[in-house]
Amino acid sequence: MTADRLATRFAACKKAGRAALITFVTAGDPTAADTPAILDALVEGGADIIELGMPFTDPMADGPAIELANLRSLGSGTKTKDIFALAAAFRDRHPDTPLVLMGYANTMLARGPDWFADQCKAAGVDGVICVDVPPEEDAEIGPALRAAGIHLIRLATPTTDAARLPAVLNGASGFLYHVAVAGITGKQQAAQAAVEQAVAKLKAATDLPIAVGFGVRSADQAAAIGRVADGVVVGSAIVDIVGSHGNAAAPFVKDFVAALRDALNANSPHFRETAA
């Protein structure tokens, strides 16, 4: 990998004394023509890392908000080629902001793992989260991504015990995504005590940055999680804004993301010294 944008961004956030803000939207929601403005709004609002969802007809890990976003995107005709075009154009506009594709194996492997990995590399994608391929069954996409210099970001859950964690970490890079609730996105809120316990366990097992997502919907939640994790992932709450405002969503997205970023900034001792 010629430039490790993920490592650079996590290091910059650590130096600033705050967690990275990681935001998620679905590519092509409501249409592929609307997505660039929404992605730009995420960056302008202060997102450090962006996850771009690849729409899929059966998003088993996602709740109603992202499921509806997938249906809006697919209904508007979004194709895989459009997602890579969006990613490449984003990279041209934002050369330093890490971009991660998140989705499901059917979409990623339809043309083969090497094709997918090559497209990621050509578009300037930094990492991939494949939700439904467990590490024990990863004979295809992981090796292809690593060969192309793309981070494979793995998921750990509340049920990932000490016996299985080494398998999850084997071949993982970029960061480790801790799924804070045992369920689908957007429906439950993570219990802070459980998050703190899980992050401590994961930090004892790996040097990878630990990002926490699923069930993070407010600035207060983000700030609390950001005090213990290296990154905070917010998705469904942003996707709900897109669902409510459609092609006029960008300014509302920017304002919401800015509030999240302000909450994370407030955790930083540098920020508190400046504000004093």
PDB file of C-alpha atoms in Angstrom:
ATOM      1  CA  MET A   1       0.000   0.000   0.000  1.00  0.00           C
ATOM      2  CA  THR A   2       1.648   3.186  -1.164  1.00  0.00           C
ATOM      3  CA  ALA A   3      -0.115   5.479   1.307  1.00  0.00           C
ATOM      4  CA  ASP A   4      -1.798   4.044   4.383  1.00  0.00           C
ATOM      5  CA  ARG A   5      -4.488   6.640   4.858  1.00  0.00           C
ATOM      6  CA  LEU A   6      -6.177   4.674   7.647  1.00  0.00           C
ATOM      7  CA  ALA A   7      -3.029   4.427   9.753  1.00  0.00           C
ATOM      8  CA  THR A   8      -2.234   8.087   9.104  1.00  0.00           C
ATOM      9  CA  ARG A   9      -5.706   9.227  10.119  1.00  0.00           C
ATOM     10  CA  PHE A  10      -5.879   7.129  13.292  1.00  0.00           C
ATOM     11  CA  ALA A  11      -2.427   8.414  14.280  1.00  0.00           C
ATOM     12  CA  ALA A  12      -3.519  12.011  13.714  1.00  0.00           C
ATOM     13  CA  CYS A  13      -6.634  11.521  15.842  1.00  0.00           C
ATOM     14  CA  LYS A  14      -4.614   9.885  18.599  1.00  0.00           C
ATOM     15  CA  LYS A  15      -2.180  12.799  18.562  1.00  0.00           C
ATOM     16  CA  ALA A  16      -5.144  15.181  18.845  1.00  0.00           C
ATOM     17  CA  GLY A  17      -6.400  13.228  21.861  1.00  0.00           C
ATOM     18  CA  ARG A  18      -9.725  12.112  20.412  1.00  0.00           C
ATOM     19  CA  ALA A  19     -11.376   9.179  18.714  1.00  0.00           C
ATOM     20  CA  ALA A  20     -11.789   9.068  14.947  1.00  0.00           C
ATOM     21  CA  LEU A  21     -15.273   9.807  13.646  1.00  0.00           C
ATOM     22  CA  ILE A  22     -16.267   7.105  11.161  1.00  0.00           C
ATOM     23  CA  THR A  23     -19.473   7.715   9.216  1.00  0.00           C
ATOM     24  CA  PHE A  24     -21.527   5.425   6.988  1.00  0.00           C
ATOM     25  CA  VAL A  25     -23.841   6.112   4.059  1.00  0.00           C
ATOM     26  CA  THR A  26     -25.190   3.865   1.335  1.00  0.00           C
ATOM     27  CA  ALA A  27     -23.855   4.384  -2.175  1.00  0.00           C
ATOM     28  CA  GLY A  28     -26.572   5.469  -4.573  1.00  0.00           C
ATOM     29  CA  ASP A  29     -29.018   6.598  -1.877  1.00  0.00           C
ATOM     30  CA  PRO A  30     -31.291   8.099  -3.000  1.00  0.00           C
ATOM     31  CA  THR A  31     -29.488   8.006  -6.366  1.00  0.00           C
ATOM     32  CA  ALA A  32     -25.885   7.746  -7.501  1.00  0.00           C
ATOM     33  CA  ALA A  33     -26.093  11.365  -8.648  1.00  0.00           C
ATOM     34  CA  ASP A  34     -26.890  12.474  -5.087  1.00  0.00           C
ATOM     35  CA  THR A  35     -24.128  10.544  -3.338  1.00  0.00           C
ATOM     36  CA  PRO A  36     -21.161  12.860  -4.098  1.00  0.00           C
ATOM     37  CA  ALA A  37     -22.802  15.804  -2.311  1.00  0.00           C
ATOM     38  CA  ILE A  38     -23.594  13.601   0.686  1.00  0.00           C
ATOM     39  CA  LEU A  39     -20.031  12.264   0.815  1.00  0.00           C
ATOM     40  CA  ASP A  40     -18.684  15.801   0.621  1.00  0.00           C
ATOM     41  CA  ALA A  41     -21.025  16.797   3.457  1.00  0.00           C
ATOM     42  CA  LEU A  42     -19.568  14.038   5.624  1.00  0.00           C
ATOM     43  CA  VAL A  43     -16.059  15.374   5.048  1.00  0.00           C
ATOM     44  CA  GLU A  44     -17.103  19.000   5.546  1.00  0.00           C
ATOM     45  CA  GLY A  45     -18.878  18.073   8.782  1.00  0.00           C
ATOM     46  CA  GLY A  46     -15.695  16.548  10.165  1.00  0.00           C
ATOM     47  CA  ALA A  47     -15.800  12.828   9.420  1.00  0.00           C
ATOM     48  CA  ASP A  48     -12.347  11.286   9.648  1.00  0.00           C
ATOM     49  CA  ILE A  49     -13.104   8.026   7.819  1.00  0.00           C
ATOM     50  CA  ILE A  50     -16.021   7.188   5.548  1.00  0.00           C
ATOM     51  CA  GLU A  51     -17.706   3.840   5.076  1.00  0.00           C
ATOM     52  CA  LEU A  52     -19.582   3.571   1.792  1.00  0.00           C
ATOM     53  CA  GLY A  53     -22.208   0.856   1.804  1.00  0.00           C
ATOM     54  CA  MET A  54     -22.621  -1.360  -1.238  1.00  0.00           C
ATOM     55  CA  PRO A  55     -26.394  -1.851  -1.692  1.00  0.00           C
ATOM     56  CA  PHE A  56     -27.591  -5.428  -1.481  1.00  0.00           C
ATOM     57  CA  THR A  57     -31.014  -7.057  -1.601  1.00  0.00           C
ATOM     58  CA  ASP A  58     -30.569  -9.076   1.614  1.00  0.00           C
ATOM     59  CA  PRO A  59     -28.514  -7.017   4.093  1.00  0.00           C
ATOM     60  CA  MET A  60     -28.802  -9.456   6.979  1.00  0.00           C
ATOM     61  CA  ALA A  61     -26.852  -7.397   9.522  1.00  0.00           C
ATOM     62  CA  ASP A  62     -28.682  -4.154   8.819  1.00  0.00           C
ATOM     63  CA  GLY A  63     -31.824  -2.740  10.348  1.00  0.00           C
ATOM     64  CA  PRO A  64     -34.742  -0.938   8.680  1.00  0.00           C
ATOM     65  CA  ALA A  65     -32.919   2.353   7.982  1.00  0.00           C
ATOM     66  CA  ILE A  66     -30.086   0.841   5.951  1.00  0.00           C
ATOM     67  CA  GLU A  67     -32.358  -1.793   4.420  1.00  0.00           C
ATOM     68  CA  LEU A  68     -34.574   0.981   3.061  1.00  0.00           C
ATOM     69  CA  ALA A  69     -31.494   2.850   1.835  1.00  0.00           C
ATOM     70  CA  ASN A  70     -30.419  -0.261  -0.060  1.00  0.00           C
ATOM     71  CA  LEU A  71     -33.848  -0.521  -1.658  1.00  0.00           C
ATOM     72  CA  ARG A  72     -33.832   3.168  -2.631  1.00  0.00           C
ATOM     73  CA  SER A  73     -30.380   2.793  -4.151  1.00  0.00           C
ATOM     74  CA  LEU A  74     -31.120  -0.394  -6.046  1.00  0.00           C
ATOM     75  CA  GLY A  75     -34.474   0.996  -7.144  1.00  0.00           C
ATOM     76  CA  SER A  76     -32.707   3.974  -8.689  1.00  0.00           C
ATOM     77  CA  GLY A  77     -30.522   1.609 -10.711  1.00  0.00           C
ATOM     78  CA  THR A  78     -27.222   1.709  -8.810  1.00  0.00           C
ATOM     79  CA  LYS A  79     -24.721  -0.860 -10.105  1.00  0.00           C
ATOM     80  CA  THR A  80     -21.348  -1.994  -8.796  1.00  0.00           C
ATOM     81  CA  LYS A  81     -19.633   0.023 -11.523  1.00  0.00           C
ATOM     82  CA  ASP A  82     -21.387   3.136 -10.202  1.00  0.00           C
ATOM     83  CA  ILE A  83     -20.038   2.483  -6.702  1.00  0.00           C
ATOM     84  CA  PHE A  84     -16.479   2.302  -7.959  1.00  0.00           C
ATOM     85  CA  ALA A  85     -17.039   5.446 -10.029  1.00  0.00           C
ATOM     86  CA  LEU A  86     -18.273   7.218  -6.883  1.00  0.00           C
ATOM     87  CA  ALA A  87     -15.240   5.967  -4.955  1.00  0.00           C
ATOM     88  CA  ALA A  88     -12.777   7.087  -7.633  1.00  0.00           C
ATOM     89  CA  ALA A  89     -14.365  10.531  -7.890  1.00  0.00           C
ATOM     90  CA  PHE A  90     -14.325  10.848  -4.090  1.00  0.00           C
ATOM     91  CA  ARG A  91     -10.630   9.994  -4.068  1.00  0.00           C
ATOM     92  CA  ASP A  92      -9.973  12.726  -6.617  1.00  0.00           C
ATOM     93  CA  ARG A  93     -11.820  15.290  -4.479  1.00  0.00           C
ATOM     94  CA  HIS A  94     -10.520  14.092  -1.108  1.00  0.00           C
ATOM     95  CA  PRO A  95      -7.059  12.572  -1.562  1.00  0.00           C
ATOM     96  CA  ASP A  96      -6.376  12.129   2.157  1.00  0.00           C
ATOM     97  CA  THR A  97      -9.710  10.923   3.587  1.00  0.00           C
ATOM     98  CA  PRO A  98      -9.839   7.136   4.088  1.00  0.00           C
ATOM     99  CA  LEU A  99     -12.667   5.369   2.270  1.00  0.00           C
ATOM    100  CA  VAL A 100     -13.900   1.913   3.242  1.00  0.00           C
ATOM    101  CA  LEU A 101     -16.406  -0.183   1.289  1.00  0.00           C
ATOM    102  CA  MET A 102     -18.844  -2.143   3.440  1.00  0.00           C
ATOM    103  CA  GLY A 103     -21.127  -4.829   2.112  1.00  0.00           C
ATOM    104  CA  TYR A 104     -21.814  -8.478   1.453  1.00  0.00           C
ATOM    105  CA  ALA A 105     -19.979 -11.273  -0.297  1.00  0.00           C
ATOM    106  CA  ASN A 106     -22.466 -11.741  -3.142  1.00  0.00           C
ATOM    107  CA  THR A 107     -21.791  -8.246  -4.428  1.00  0.00           C
ATOM    108  CA  MET A 108     -18.055  -8.371  -3.845  1.00  0.00           C
ATOM    109  CA  LEU A 109     -17.449 -11.806  -5.361  1.00  0.00           C
ATOM    110  CA  ALA A 110     -19.854 -11.762  -8.299  1.00  0.00           C
ATOM    111  CA  ARG A 111     -16.994 -11.184 -10.759  1.00  0.00           C
ATOM    112  CA  GLY A 112     -14.366 -12.880  -8.628  1.00  0.00           C
ATOM    113  CA  PRO A 113     -12.218 -11.706  -5.714  1.00  0.00           C
ATOM    114  CA  ASP A 114      -9.284 -10.578  -7.867  1.00  0.00           C
ATOM    115  CA  TRP A 115     -11.525  -8.371 -10.015  1.00  0.00           C
ATOM    116  CA  PHE A 116     -13.060  -6.798  -6.928  1.00  0.00           C
ATOM    117  CA  ALA A 117      -9.692  -6.194  -5.284  1.00  0.00           C
ATOM    118  CA  ASP A 118      -8.288  -4.661  -8.470  1.00  0.00           C
ATOM    119  CA  GLN A 119     -11.289  -2.322  -8.751  1.00  0.00           C
ATOM    120  CA  CYS A 120     -10.837  -1.261  -5.130  1.00  0.00           C
ATOM    121  CA  LYS A 121      -7.199  -0.470  -5.744  1.00  0.00           C
ATOM    122  CA  ALA A 122      -7.902   1.458  -8.939  1.00  0.00           C
ATOM    123  CA  ALA A 123     -10.611   3.529  -7.223  1.00  0.00           C
ATOM    124  CA  GLY A 124      -8.439   4.441  -4.234  1.00  0.00           C
ATOM    125  CA  VAL A 125     -10.408   2.411  -1.696  1.00  0.00           C
ATOM    126  CA  ASP A 126      -8.484   1.906   1.547  1.00  0.00           C
ATOM    127  CA  GLY A 127     -10.333  -0.943   3.189  1.00  0.00           C
ATOM    128  CA  VAL A 128     -13.194  -3.406   2.893  1.00  0.00           C
ATOM    129  CA  ILE A 129     -15.646  -4.760   5.453  1.00  0.00           C
ATOM    130  CA  CYS A 130     -17.343  -7.925   4.207  1.00  0.00           C
ATOM    131  CA  VAL A 131     -20.101  -8.523   6.714  1.00  0.00           C
ATOM    132  CA  ASP A 132     -21.058 -12.112   5.956  1.00  0.00           C
ATOM    133  CA  VAL A 133     -17.735 -13.899   5.404  1.00  0.00           C
ATOM    134  CA  PRO A 134     -16.378 -15.258   8.701  1.00  0.00           C
ATOM    135  CA  PRO A 135     -12.591 -15.550   8.959  1.00  0.00           C
ATOM    136  CA  GLU A 136     -12.822 -19.337   9.000  1.00  0.00           C
ATOM    137  CA  GLU A 137     -14.331 -19.253   5.495  1.00  0.00           C
ATOM    138  CA  ASP A 138     -12.192 -16.487   4.020  1.00  0.00           C
ATOM    139  CA  ALA A 139     -10.267 -18.287   1.302  1.00  0.00           C
ATOM    140  CA  GLU A 140     -11.050 -15.756  -1.425  1.00  0.00           C
ATOM    141  CA  ILE A 141     -11.668 -12.115  -0.658  1.00  0.00           C
ATOM    142  CA  GLY A 142      -9.100 -11.675   2.120  1.00  0.00           C
ATOM    143  CA  PRO A 143      -6.107 -12.979   0.159  1.00  0.00           C
ATOM    144  CA  ALA A 144      -7.131 -10.979  -2.922  1.00  0.00           C
ATOM    145  CA  LEU A 145      -7.479  -7.751  -0.956  1.00  0.00           C
ATOM    146  CA  ARG A 146      -4.188  -8.213   0.857  1.00  0.00           C
ATOM    147  CA  ALA A 147      -2.427  -8.886  -2.448  1.00  0.00           C
ATOM    148  CA  ALA A 148      -3.810  -5.586  -3.757  1.00  0.00           C
ATOM    149  CA  GLY A 149      -2.749  -3.663  -0.633  1.00  0.00           C
ATOM    150  CA  ILE A 150      -6.318  -3.164   0.620  1.00  0.00           C
ATOM    151  CA  HIS A 151      -7.099  -3.488   4.325  1.00  0.00           C
ATOM    152  CA  LEU A 152      -9.514  -6.258   5.298  1.00  0.00           C
ATOM    153  CA  ILE A 153     -11.360  -4.924   8.327  1.00  0.00           C
ATOM    154  CA  ARG A 154     -12.839  -7.616  10.521  1.00  0.00           C
ATOM    155  CA  LEU A 155     -15.812  -7.541  12.871  1.00  0.00           C
ATOM    156  CA  ALA A 156     -15.788  -8.576  16.516  1.00  0.00           C
ATOM    157  CA  THR A 157     -19.093  -8.914  18.370  1.00  0.00           C
ATOM    158  CA  PRO A 158     -20.263  -9.241  21.981  1.00  0.00           C
ATOM    159  CA  THR A 159     -20.208 -13.021  21.442  1.00  0.00           C
ATOM    160  CA  THR A 160     -16.597 -13.136  20.169  1.00  0.00           C
ATOM    161  CA  ASP A 161     -14.908 -14.983  23.008  1.00  0.00           C
ATOM    162  CA  ALA A 162     -11.230 -15.407  23.798  1.00  0.00           C
ATOM    163  CA  ALA A 163     -11.105 -18.726  21.934  1.00  0.00           C
ATOM    164  CA  ARG A 164     -12.336 -17.243  18.653  1.00  0.00           C
ATOM    165  CA  LEU A 165     -10.732 -13.815  18.799  1.00  0.00           C
ATOM    166  CA  PRO A 166      -7.373 -14.987  17.353  1.00  0.00           C
ATOM    167  CA  ALA A 167      -9.184 -16.226  14.232  1.00  0.00           C
ATOM    168  CA  VAL A 168     -10.912 -12.851  13.857  1.00  0.00           C
ATOM    169  CA  LEU A 169      -7.599 -11.017  14.191  1.00  0.00           C
ATOM    170  CA  ASN A 170      -5.704 -13.318  11.812  1.00  0.00           C
ATOM    171  CA  GLY A 171      -5.322 -11.386   8.567  1.00  0.00           C
ATOM    172  CA  ALA A 172      -7.199  -8.342   9.858  1.00  0.00           C
ATOM    173  CA  SER A 173      -5.748  -4.884   9.279  1.00  0.00           C
ATOM    174  CA  GLY A 174      -6.696  -1.206   9.191  1.00  0.00           C
ATOM    175  CA  PHE A 175      -8.808  -1.344  12.337  1.00  0.00           C
ATOM    176  CA  LEU A 176     -10.990  -3.797  14.223  1.00  0.00           C
ATOM    177  CA  TYR A 177     -14.702  -3.014  14.137  1.00  0.00           C
ATOM    178  CA  HIS A 178     -16.419  -3.915  17.400  1.00  0.00           C
ATOM    179  CA  VAL A 179     -20.143  -4.478  16.869  1.00  0.00           C
ATOM    180  CA  ALA A 180     -21.469  -3.105  20.131  1.00  0.00           C
ATOM    181  CA  VAL A 181     -24.836  -4.880  20.153  1.00  0.00           C
ATOM    182  CA  ALA A 182     -25.871  -8.439  19.391  1.00  0.00           C
ATOM    183  CA  GLY A 183     -28.315  -7.601  16.633  1.00  0.00           C
ATOM    184  CA  ILE A 184     -28.910  -5.503  13.549  1.00  0.00           C
ATOM    185  CA  THR A 185     -27.823  -1.916  12.925  1.00  0.00           C
ATOM    186  CA  GLY A 186     -29.770   1.004  14.281  1.00  0.00           C
ATOM    187  CA  LYS A 187     -32.263  -0.786  16.557  1.00  0.00           C
ATOM    188  CA  GLN A 188     -30.517  -1.011  19.933  1.00  0.00           C
ATOM    189  CA  GLN A 189     -28.253   1.293  21.855  1.00  0.00           C
ATOM    190  CA  ALA A 190     -24.952   0.049  23.156  1.00  0.00           C
ATOM    191  CA  ALA A 191     -24.537  -0.145  26.922  1.00  0.00           C
ATOM    192  CA  GLN A 192     -21.519   1.944  27.867  1.00  0.00           C
ATOM    193  CA  ALA A 193     -20.252  -0.482  30.514  1.00  0.00           C
ATOM    194  CA  ALA A 194     -20.346  -3.341  28.014  1.00  0.00           C
ATOM    195  CA  VAL A 195     -18.514  -1.249  25.427  1.00  0.00           C
ATOM    196  CA  GLU A 196     -15.779  -0.337  27.897  1.00  0.00           C
ATOM    197  CA  GLN A 197     -15.307  -3.971  28.897  1.00  0.00           C
ATOM    198  CA  ALA A 198     -15.192  -5.137  25.268  1.00  0.00           C
ATOM    199  CA  VAL A 199     -12.746  -2.441  24.167  1.00  0.00           C
ATOM    200  CA  ALA A 200     -10.404  -3.281  27.050  1.00  0.00           C
ATOM    201  CA  LYS A 201     -10.487  -6.962  26.082  1.00  0.00           C
ATOM    202  CA  LEU A 202      -9.776  -6.209  22.419  1.00  0.00           C
ATOM    203  CA  LYS A 203      -6.982  -3.741  23.166  1.00  0.00           C
ATOM    204  CA  ALA A 204      -5.284  -6.417  25.256  1.00  0.00           C
ATOM    205  CA  ALA A 205      -5.315  -8.749  22.232  1.00  0.00           C
ATOM    206  CA  THR A 206      -4.284  -6.468  19.346  1.00  0.00           C
ATOM    207  CA  ASP A 207      -2.478  -3.262  18.455  1.00  0.00           C
ATOM    208  CA  LEU A 208      -5.068  -2.473  15.777  1.00  0.00           C
ATOM    209  CA  PRO A 209      -7.236   0.589  16.448  1.00  0.00           C
ATOM    210  CA  ILE A 210     -10.622  -0.390  17.898  1.00  0.00           C
ATOM    211  CA  ALA A 211     -13.698   1.265  16.397  1.00  0.00           C
ATOM    212  CA  VAL A 212     -17.141   0.793  17.916  1.00  0.00           C
ATOM    213  CA  GLY A 213     -20.375   0.882  15.956  1.00  0.00           C
ATOM    214  CA  PHE A 214     -23.980  -0.386  15.728  1.00  0.00           C
ATOM    215  CA  GLY A 215     -26.398   1.490  17.954  1.00  0.00           C
ATOM    216  CA  VAL A 216     -24.519   4.813  18.121  1.00  0.00           C
ATOM    217  CA  ARG A 217     -27.082   7.494  17.298  1.00  0.00           C
ATOM    218  CA  SER A 218     -26.288  10.641  19.285  1.00  0.00           C
ATOM    219  CA  ALA A 219     -23.457  13.032  20.011  1.00  0.00           C
ATOM    220  CA  ASP A 220     -23.561  12.122  23.704  1.00  0.00           C
ATOM    221  CA  GLN A 221     -23.223   8.422  22.893  1.00  0.00           C
ATOM    222  CA  ALA A 222     -20.392   9.114  20.488  1.00  0.00           C
ATOM    223  CA  ALA A 223     -18.558  11.166  23.105  1.00  0.00           C
ATOM    224  CA  ALA A 224     -18.917   8.460  25.756  1.00  0.00           C
ATOM    225  CA  ILE A 225     -17.677   5.704  23.463  1.00  0.00           C
ATOM    226  CA  GLY A 226     -14.940   7.974  22.120  1.00  0.00           C
ATOM    227  CA  ARG A 227     -13.440   8.218  25.589  1.00  0.00           C
ATOM    228  CA  VAL A 228     -12.441   4.538  25.447  1.00  0.00           C
ATOM    229  CA  ALA A 229     -12.353   3.541  21.756  1.00  0.00           C
ATOM    230  CA  ASP A 230     -10.060   4.661  18.941  1.00  0.00           C
ATOM    231  CA  GLY A 231     -12.979   5.251  16.602  1.00  0.00           C
ATOM    232  CA  VAL A 232     -16.753   5.710  16.736  1.00  0.00           C
ATOM    233  CA  VAL A 233     -18.945   4.545  13.841  1.00  0.00           C
ATOM    234  CA  VAL A 234     -22.278   6.241  13.137  1.00  0.00           C
ATOM    235  CA  GLY A 235     -24.415   4.925  10.302  1.00  0.00           C
ATOM    236  CA  SER A 236     -28.162   4.456  10.680  1.00  0.00           C
ATOM    237  CA  ALA A 237     -28.734   7.915  12.160  1.00  0.00           C
ATOM    238  CA  ILE A 238     -27.106   9.486   9.090  1.00  0.00           C
ATOM    239  CA  VAL A 239     -28.938   7.173   6.711  1.00  0.00           C
ATOM    240  CA  ASP A 240     -32.213   8.226   8.387  1.00  0.00           C
ATOM    241  CA  ILE A 241     -31.403  11.851   7.538  1.00  0.00           C
ATOM    242  CA  VAL A 242     -30.850  10.893   3.904  1.00  0.00           C
ATOM    243  CA  GLY A 243     -34.111   8.969   3.958  1.00  0.00           C
ATOM    244  CA  SER A 244     -35.979  11.988   5.333  1.00  0.00           C
ATOM    245  CA  HIS A 245     -34.491  14.667   3.088  1.00  0.00           C
ATOM    246  CA  GLY A 246     -33.597  12.794  -0.098  1.00  0.00           C
ATOM    247  CA  ASN A 247     -31.571  14.760  -2.602  1.00  0.00           C
ATOM    248  CA  ALA A 248     -31.684  17.784  -0.275  1.00  0.00           C
ATOM    249  CA  ALA A 249     -30.000  15.859   2.570  1.00  0.00           C
ATOM    250  CA  ALA A 250     -26.426  17.142   2.297  1.00  0.00           C
ATOM    251  CA  PRO A 251     -26.651  20.222   4.570  1.00  0.00           C
ATOM    252  CA  PHE A 252     -28.576  18.279   7.209  1.00  0.00           C
ATOM    253  CA  VAL A 253     -25.974  15.512   7.083  1.00  0.00           C
ATOM    254  CA  LYS A 254     -23.192  18.060   7.448  1.00  0.00           C
ATOM    255  CA  ASP A 255     -24.794  19.635  10.525  1.00  0.00           C
ATOM    256  CA  PHE A 256     -25.375  16.297  12.233  1.00  0.00           C
ATOM    257  CA  VAL A 257     -21.837  15.097  11.553  1.00  0.00           C
ATOM    258  CA  ALA A 258     -20.458  18.401  12.821  1.00  0.00           C
ATOM    259  CA  ALA A 259     -22.317  17.879  16.107  1.00  0.00           C
ATOM    260  CA  LEU A 260     -20.790  14.409  16.417  1.00  0.00           C
ATOM    261  CA  ARG A 261     -17.331  15.771  15.694  1.00  0.00           C
ATOM    262  CA  ASP A 262     -17.767  18.560  18.241  1.00  0.00           C
ATOM    263  CA  ALA A 263     -18.661  15.951  20.864  1.00  0.00           C
ATOM    264  CA  LEU A 264     -15.522  13.943  20.101  1.00  0.00           C
ATOM    265  CA  ASN A 265     -13.402  17.093  20.036  1.00  0.00           C
ATOM    266  CA  ALA A 266     -14.625  17.924  23.523  1.00  0.00           C
ATOM    267  CA  ASN A 267     -12.926  14.746  24.783  1.00  0.00           C
ATOM    268  CA  SER A 268      -9.557  16.072  23.678  1.00  0.00           C
ATOM    269  CA  PRO A 269      -7.351  17.739  26.287  1.00  0.00           C
ATOM    270  CA  HIS A 270      -6.042  19.994  23.504  1.00  0.00           C
ATOM    271  CA  PHE A 271      -9.580  21.138  22.758  1.00  0.00           C
ATOM    272  CA  ARG A 272     -10.352  21.767  26.432  1.00  0.00           C
ATOM    273  CA  GLU A 273      -7.182  23.824  26.855  1.00  0.00           C
ATOM    274  CA  THR A 274      -8.074  25.925  23.818  1.00  0.00           C
ATOM    275  CA  ALA A 275     -11.647  26.432  25.015  1.00  0.00           C
ATOM    276  CA  ALA A 276     -10.615  27.374  28.557  1.00  0.00           C
TER     277      ALA A 276
END
